[in-house]
Amino acid sequence: MYTFFLLPVGPIYVSTSVSKMDDVAKEISYEFNGWVRNGGRWKPTECRARVKIALIIPFRNRYEQISIFLRHIHPLLRKQYLDYRIFSVEQIGDAPFNRAKLFNIGFKEALKFDDFKCFVFHDVDLMPENDRNEYSCPSSPRHMSVAVDKFDYRQIFGGVGSFTKEHFELINGYSNIFWGWGGEDDNLFRSRITAKGLTLSRPSSKKGRYKMLKMFHVFSKYCLHRLARMDQALKEMDNDGLNSLKYSTEVTEYPLFTLIRANLENAL
Ligand code: GDU
């Protein structure tokens, strides 16, 4: 059997045309002669993947984006011959969005499914433009989305990052106190990582290129407090994170992803 069609090639086209989730499932899920197994997982059968990866998406009310994202990311992960599962962690209710806490919940819940060693934390609106950007966990935490089209491919924090299980536990995950837009990634990449003596690695801006799907932004009032919260999050790092999470969930496996619907307690 020829497998060269499945190898990464470098720059890839990003289709932003909208499809219904059911139509995407018909294209790629195992149930319809595709390859993605129920729950949004795949692993190579010809060889053993080096590491098991959980890709975690924070989510609320971005239905068009998640279909586009899944249609794009599944083939890329397969080309990289990864043993992976995609989790979408959806925040229930009307409290300001808490992206960081959803990532922490995704980390904990994913470990109930499998012994994942590598975690990729991924915004739903970022589409990799180069399939040689490795979805893996090197020896230091990795900021993968270094060049985003919306920011003229200049370097910013946030977007997509990967951590080994050990490193994410060492930094106590993300801070849970950033409700609304902003702050959580600066705290993670600038403060939590360095406080534990870790360094951040990055792919080149050629490999780490991403296209951002367009969306009208509604900024929450809580973003006004984010600078004050940065100091608090740094001081309280050892008690605020994975070890202080409170939530309840409902978990459902869909053809292209595992959905974790999370009720976040302590909403502001
Ligand atoms: N999200 C939702 N629903 C929401 C809000 C956010 O699903 O109502 C999720 C999505 O996965 C989205 C991600 O959170 O991709 C980031 O939210 P936005 O797209 O609203 O924010 P930005 O595009 O401005 O994102 C940038 C960075 C993020 C993060 C954010 C600040 O790309 O990584 O740092 O700023 O919170």
Tab-separated table of C-alpha atoms and ligand atoms in Angstrom:
chain	number	residue	atom	x	y	z
A	1	MET	CA	0.000	0.000	0.000
A	2	TYR	CA	1.295	3.482	-0.907
A	3	THR	CA	1.285	5.872	2.015
A	4	PHE	CA	2.974	8.882	0.431
A	5	PHE	CA	-0.359	10.701	0.168
A	6	LEU	CA	-0.443	10.802	3.930
A	7	LEU	CA	2.928	12.396	4.577
A	8	PRO	CA	3.214	16.018	5.722
A	9	VAL	CA	4.101	18.337	2.848
A	10	GLY	CA	4.666	21.741	4.510
A	11	PRO	CA	2.320	24.622	3.625
A	12	ILE	CA	-1.292	23.468	3.287
A	13	TYR	CA	-4.504	25.062	2.105
A	14	VAL	CA	-7.022	26.037	4.754
A	15	SER	CA	-10.604	25.740	3.619
A	16	THR	CA	-12.861	28.067	5.576
A	17	SER	CA	-16.044	27.049	3.803
A	18	VAL	CA	-18.747	26.164	6.270
A	19	SER	CA	-19.979	22.568	6.532
A	20	LYS	CA	-22.415	20.953	8.896
A	21	MET	CA	-20.855	18.652	11.471
A	22	ASP	CA	-22.843	15.715	10.051
A	23	ASP	CA	-21.400	16.347	6.592
A	24	VAL	CA	-17.856	16.469	7.951
A	25	ALA	CA	-18.534	13.217	9.809
A	26	LYS	CA	-19.704	11.657	6.542
A	27	GLU	CA	-16.390	12.600	4.939
A	28	ILE	CA	-14.001	11.332	7.590
A	29	SER	CA	-15.617	9.224	10.309
A	30	TYR	CA	-15.041	5.480	10.397
A	31	GLU	CA	-18.757	4.864	10.476
A	32	PHE	CA	-18.947	6.259	6.911
A	33	ASN	CA	-15.800	4.590	5.522
A	34	GLY	CA	-13.487	7.303	6.814
A	35	TRP	CA	-10.885	6.701	9.501
A	36	VAL	CA	-11.755	8.806	12.576
A	37	ARG	CA	-13.045	6.584	15.356
A	38	ASN	CA	-15.929	7.468	17.644
A	39	GLY	CA	-14.873	10.067	20.208
A	40	GLY	CA	-12.522	11.754	17.685
A	41	ARG	CA	-9.559	9.417	17.880
A	42	TRP	CA	-7.159	7.663	15.608
A	43	LYS	CA	-3.854	5.822	15.837
A	44	PRO	CA	-1.623	4.265	13.211
A	45	THR	CA	-1.854	0.526	12.732
A	46	GLU	CA	1.409	0.082	10.765
A	47	CYS	CA	3.583	1.332	13.611
A	48	ARG	CA	3.353	2.420	17.202
A	49	ALA	CA	3.035	6.189	17.705
A	50	ARG	CA	5.736	7.687	19.934
A	51	VAL	CA	3.290	9.283	22.314
A	52	LYS	CA	-0.415	9.516	23.107
A	53	ILE	CA	-1.810	12.985	22.607
A	54	ALA	CA	-4.933	14.700	23.888
A	55	LEU	CA	-5.919	17.786	21.903
A	56	ILE	CA	-8.166	20.021	23.977
A	57	ILE	CA	-10.400	22.782	22.624
A	58	PRO	CA	-12.169	25.349	24.851
A	59	PHE	CA	-15.646	25.897	23.463
A	60	ARG	CA	-18.885	27.818	23.721
A	61	ASN	CA	-21.237	28.638	20.912
A	62	ARG	CA	-18.782	28.361	17.997
A	63	TYR	CA	-20.568	25.616	16.045
A	64	GLU	CA	-19.469	26.693	12.580
A	65	GLN	CA	-15.875	27.039	13.679
A	66	ILE	CA	-15.657	23.624	15.294
A	67	SER	CA	-16.822	21.859	12.110
A	68	ILE	CA	-14.249	23.727	10.030
A	69	PHE	CA	-11.575	23.009	12.615
A	70	LEU	CA	-12.274	19.267	12.836
A	71	ARG	CA	-12.355	18.922	9.056
A	72	HIS	CA	-8.906	20.518	8.931
A	73	ILE	CA	-7.155	19.071	11.967
A	74	HIS	CA	-8.027	15.355	11.759
A	75	PRO	CA	-6.217	14.795	8.436
A	76	LEU	CA	-3.200	16.738	9.716
A	77	LEU	CA	-2.927	14.663	12.885
A	78	ARG	CA	-3.223	11.478	10.890
A	79	LYS	CA	-0.469	12.601	8.515
A	80	GLN	CA	1.762	13.065	11.528
A	81	TYR	CA	1.048	9.472	12.575
A	82	LEU	CA	-0.160	10.404	16.027
A	83	ASP	CA	-2.126	8.367	18.519
A	84	TYR	CA	-4.618	11.056	19.487
A	85	ARG	CA	-8.074	11.978	20.751
A	86	ILE	CA	-9.800	15.360	20.415
A	87	PHE	CA	-11.744	16.748	23.376
A	88	SER	CA	-13.969	19.790	23.220
A	89	VAL	CA	-14.651	21.284	26.651
A	90	GLU	CA	-17.818	23.334	26.535
A	91	GLN	CA	-18.647	25.890	29.186
A	92	ILE	CA	-22.303	25.669	30.242
A	93	GLY	CA	-24.177	28.749	31.447
A	94	ASP	CA	-23.851	32.482	31.032
A	95	ALA	CA	-20.871	33.308	33.234
A	96	PRO	CA	-17.970	35.012	31.451
A	97	PHE	CA	-15.936	32.556	29.452
A	98	ASN	CA	-13.075	30.933	31.347
A	99	ARG	CA	-10.804	29.449	28.693
A	100	ALA	CA	-8.057	28.540	31.137
A	101	LYS	CA	-10.314	26.616	33.468
A	102	LEU	CA	-11.760	24.678	30.538
A	103	PHE	CA	-8.230	23.622	29.599
A	104	ASN	CA	-7.584	22.460	33.170
A	105	ILE	CA	-10.830	20.472	33.134
A	106	GLY	CA	-9.942	18.983	29.745
A	107	PHE	CA	-6.584	17.857	31.121
A	108	LYS	CA	-8.151	16.101	34.110
A	109	GLU	CA	-11.027	14.542	32.171
A	110	ALA	CA	-8.789	13.328	29.320
A	111	LEU	CA	-6.717	11.357	31.803
A	112	LYS	CA	-9.848	9.395	32.706
A	113	PHE	CA	-9.896	8.109	29.108
A	114	ASP	CA	-6.277	7.184	28.563
A	115	ASP	CA	-2.743	7.577	29.776
A	116	PHE	CA	-2.021	10.646	27.628
A	117	LYS	CA	1.545	11.920	27.875
A	118	CYS	CA	1.183	15.014	25.722
A	119	PHE	CA	-1.488	17.726	25.771
A	120	VAL	CA	-2.142	20.247	23.023
A	121	PHE	CA	-4.299	23.187	24.133
A	122	HIS	CA	-5.895	24.587	21.002
A	123	ASP	CA	-8.241	27.474	20.179
A	124	VAL	CA	-11.038	26.386	17.877
A	125	ASP	CA	-10.515	29.291	15.486
A	126	LEU	CA	-6.861	28.643	14.630
A	127	MET	CA	-6.094	26.554	11.564
A	128	PRO	CA	-2.506	25.386	11.083
A	129	GLU	CA	-1.171	26.414	7.685
A	130	ASN	CA	1.822	24.074	7.716
A	131	ASP	CA	1.439	20.360	8.411
A	132	ARG	CA	5.082	20.053	9.431
A	133	ASN	CA	4.348	21.982	12.617
A	134	GLU	CA	4.582	19.008	14.951
A	135	TYR	CA	1.675	18.325	17.242
A	136	SER	CA	3.908	16.798	19.863
A	137	CYS	CA	5.560	17.580	23.168
A	138	PRO	CA	9.287	18.220	22.970
A	139	SER	CA	11.423	18.450	26.085
A	140	SER	CA	10.133	21.909	27.002
A	141	PRO	CA	6.658	23.472	26.758
A	142	ARG	CA	5.933	24.656	23.254
A	143	HIS	CA	4.086	27.678	21.964
A	144	MET	CA	2.969	26.439	18.550
A	145	SER	CA	0.968	29.284	17.020
A	146	VAL	CA	3.791	31.760	16.645
A	147	ALA	CA	2.585	33.506	13.491
A	148	VAL	CA	-1.125	34.224	13.038
A	149	ASP	CA	-2.431	35.869	9.868
A	150	LYS	CA	-4.712	38.233	11.820
A	151	PHE	CA	-1.617	39.740	13.499
A	152	ASP	CA	0.364	39.930	10.232
A	153	TYR	CA	2.237	36.805	11.315
A	154	ARG	CA	3.963	38.674	14.151
A	155	GLN	CA	4.678	36.672	17.298
A	156	ILE	CA	2.011	36.696	20.027
A	157	PHE	CA	1.263	34.554	23.081
A	158	GLY	CA	-1.784	32.316	23.211
A	159	GLY	CA	-3.583	30.278	20.606
A	160	VAL	CA	-1.991	26.830	20.619
A	161	GLY	CA	0.455	25.345	23.127
A	162	SER	CA	1.708	21.889	24.039
A	163	PHE	CA	2.861	20.455	27.350
A	164	THR	CA	3.942	17.064	28.592
A	165	LYS	CA	1.749	15.735	31.368
A	166	GLU	CA	4.625	16.199	33.843
A	167	HIS	CA	5.244	19.829	32.880
A	168	PHE	CA	1.567	20.767	33.014
A	169	GLU	CA	1.317	19.226	36.474
A	170	LEU	CA	4.539	20.919	37.578
A	171	ILE	CA	3.154	24.383	36.765
A	172	ASN	CA	-0.212	23.443	38.340
A	173	GLY	CA	-1.944	23.980	34.978
A	174	TYR	CA	-3.507	27.305	34.102
A	175	SER	CA	-4.752	29.788	36.679
A	176	ASN	CA	-8.533	29.488	37.170
A	177	ILE	CA	-9.139	33.148	37.977
A	178	PHE	CA	-9.240	34.693	34.494
A	179	TRP	CA	-12.940	35.104	33.669
A	180	GLY	CA	-13.552	36.847	30.353
A	181	TRP	CA	-11.061	37.643	27.653
A	182	GLY	CA	-7.316	37.821	28.205
A	183	GLY	CA	-4.572	37.385	30.763
A	184	GLU	CA	-4.490	33.597	31.130
A	185	ASP	CA	-1.935	32.938	28.412
A	186	ASP	CA	0.386	35.724	29.496
A	187	ASN	CA	0.265	34.308	33.000
A	188	LEU	CA	0.951	30.787	31.738
A	189	PHE	CA	3.670	31.453	29.199
A	190	ARG	CA	5.419	34.357	30.947
A	191	SER	CA	5.052	33.552	34.642
A	192	ARG	CA	4.100	29.981	35.460
A	193	ILE	CA	6.611	28.400	33.137
A	194	THR	CA	9.551	30.518	34.230
A	195	ALA	CA	8.621	30.273	37.921
A	196	LYS	CA	9.251	26.527	37.660
A	197	GLY	CA	12.521	26.901	35.744
A	198	LEU	CA	11.095	25.770	32.398
A	199	THR	CA	11.807	27.441	29.102
A	200	LEU	CA	9.463	27.897	26.184
A	201	SER	CA	10.244	26.437	22.784
A	202	ARG	CA	8.749	27.498	19.459
A	203	PRO	CA	8.695	26.246	15.900
A	204	SER	CA	9.972	28.606	13.224
A	205	SER	CA	7.489	31.204	12.029
A	206	LYS	CA	7.390	29.308	8.729
A	207	LYS	CA	6.120	26.142	10.422
A	208	GLY	CA	4.104	27.813	13.184
A	209	ARG	CA	1.772	29.711	10.833
A	210	TYR	CA	-1.968	29.782	11.521
A	211	LYS	CA	-5.046	31.218	9.915
A	212	MET	CA	-7.621	32.635	12.312
A	213	LEU	CA	-11.292	32.187	11.459
A	214	LYS	CA	-13.154	35.460	11.528
A	215	MET	CA	-15.506	36.186	14.404
A	216	PHE	CA	-17.110	39.271	15.820
A	217	HIS	CA	-15.619	39.834	19.279
A	218	VAL	CA	-17.677	40.711	22.322
A	219	PHE	CA	-15.307	41.618	25.116
A	220	SER	CA	-16.469	40.793	28.600
A	221	LYS	CA	-16.333	43.445	31.313
A	222	TYR	CA	-14.122	41.148	33.354
A	223	CYS	CA	-11.233	41.655	30.989
A	224	LEU	CA	-10.790	45.061	32.667
A	225	HIS	CA	-9.462	43.297	35.772
A	226	ARG	CA	-6.976	41.122	34.017
A	227	LEU	CA	-3.869	43.104	34.946
A	228	ALA	CA	-4.689	42.943	38.656
A	229	ARG	CA	-5.382	39.274	38.265
A	230	MET	CA	-1.950	38.691	36.749
A	231	ASP	CA	-0.282	39.634	40.066
A	232	GLN	CA	-2.738	37.549	42.056
A	233	ALA	CA	-2.296	34.547	39.745
A	234	LEU	CA	1.477	34.690	40.067
A	235	LYS	CA	1.436	34.953	43.872
A	236	GLU	CA	-1.089	32.154	44.268
A	237	MET	CA	0.269	29.851	41.602
A	238	ASP	CA	0.802	26.860	43.884
A	239	ASN	CA	-2.799	26.979	45.159
A	240	ASP	CA	-4.594	28.112	42.015
A	241	GLY	CA	-4.750	25.724	39.096
A	242	LEU	CA	-5.185	21.995	38.668
A	243	ASN	CA	-5.226	21.504	42.420
A	244	SER	CA	-8.086	23.963	43.064
A	245	LEU	CA	-10.496	22.974	40.291
A	246	LYS	CA	-14.170	22.621	41.087
A	247	TYR	CA	-16.584	21.574	38.381
A	248	SER	CA	-19.025	18.935	37.247
A	249	THR	CA	-19.268	17.425	33.780
A	250	GLU	CA	-21.293	15.362	31.370
A	251	VAL	CA	-19.232	13.492	28.803
A	252	THR	CA	-20.468	12.278	25.399
A	253	GLU	CA	-18.528	10.672	22.578
A	254	TYR	CA	-19.460	12.030	19.137
A	255	PRO	CA	-18.094	10.688	15.844
A	256	LEU	CA	-15.420	13.407	15.520
A	257	PHE	CA	-14.721	14.461	19.102
A	258	THR	CA	-15.385	13.786	22.750
A	259	LEU	CA	-17.574	16.480	24.266
A	260	ILE	CA	-17.082	17.464	27.893
A	261	ARG	CA	-19.868	19.804	28.982
A	262	ALA	CA	-18.585	21.553	32.066
A	263	ASN	CA	-20.420	23.357	34.773
A	264	LEU	CA	-17.868	25.706	36.324
A	265	GLU	CA	-18.481	26.383	39.970
A	266	ASN	CA	-17.349	29.588	41.656
A	267	ALA	CA	-18.353	31.687	38.649
A	268	LEU	CA	-17.897	35.369	39.466
B	1	GDU	N1	-14.060	30.572	22.846
B	1	GDU	C1	-15.309	30.002	22.561
B	1	GDU	N2	-16.430	30.747	22.773
B	1	GDU	C2	-16.368	32.009	23.259
B	1	GDU	C3	-15.121	32.571	23.539
B	1	GDU	C4	-13.982	31.842	23.327
B	1	GDU	O1	-15.410	28.865	22.111
B	1	GDU	O2	-17.433	32.635	23.419
B	1	GDU	C5	-12.833	29.752	22.702
B	1	GDU	C6	-12.520	29.378	21.276
B	1	GDU	O3	-11.825	28.154	21.278
B	1	GDU	C7	-11.620	30.512	20.844
B	1	GDU	C8	-10.794	30.741	22.119
B	1	GDU	O4	-11.696	30.470	23.182
B	1	GDU	O5	-10.831	30.162	19.739
B	1	GDU	C9	-10.207	32.142	22.233
B	1	GDU	O6	-11.228	33.119	22.279
B	1	GDU	P1	-11.409	34.298	21.205
B	1	GDU	O7	-11.277	33.695	19.853
B	1	GDU	O8	-12.639	35.014	21.533
B	1	GDU	O9	-10.217	35.259	21.513
B	1	GDU	P2	-9.049	35.783	20.565
B	1	GDU	O10	-9.245	35.376	19.155
B	1	GDU	O11	-8.866	37.222	20.818
B	1	GDU	O12	-7.873	34.933	21.190
B	1	GDU	C10	-6.653	35.441	21.655
B	1	GDU	C11	-5.705	34.251	21.664
B	1	GDU	C12	-6.239	33.222	22.667
B	1	GDU	C13	-6.346	33.838	24.064
B	1	GDU	C14	-7.300	35.031	23.944
B	1	GDU	C15	-7.424	35.750	25.279
B	1	GDU	O13	-5.656	33.665	20.349
B	1	GDU	O14	-5.357	32.097	22.702
B	1	GDU	O15	-5.069	34.234	24.531
B	1	GDU	O16	-6.802	35.983	22.980
B	1	GDU	O17	-8.263	35.023	26.132
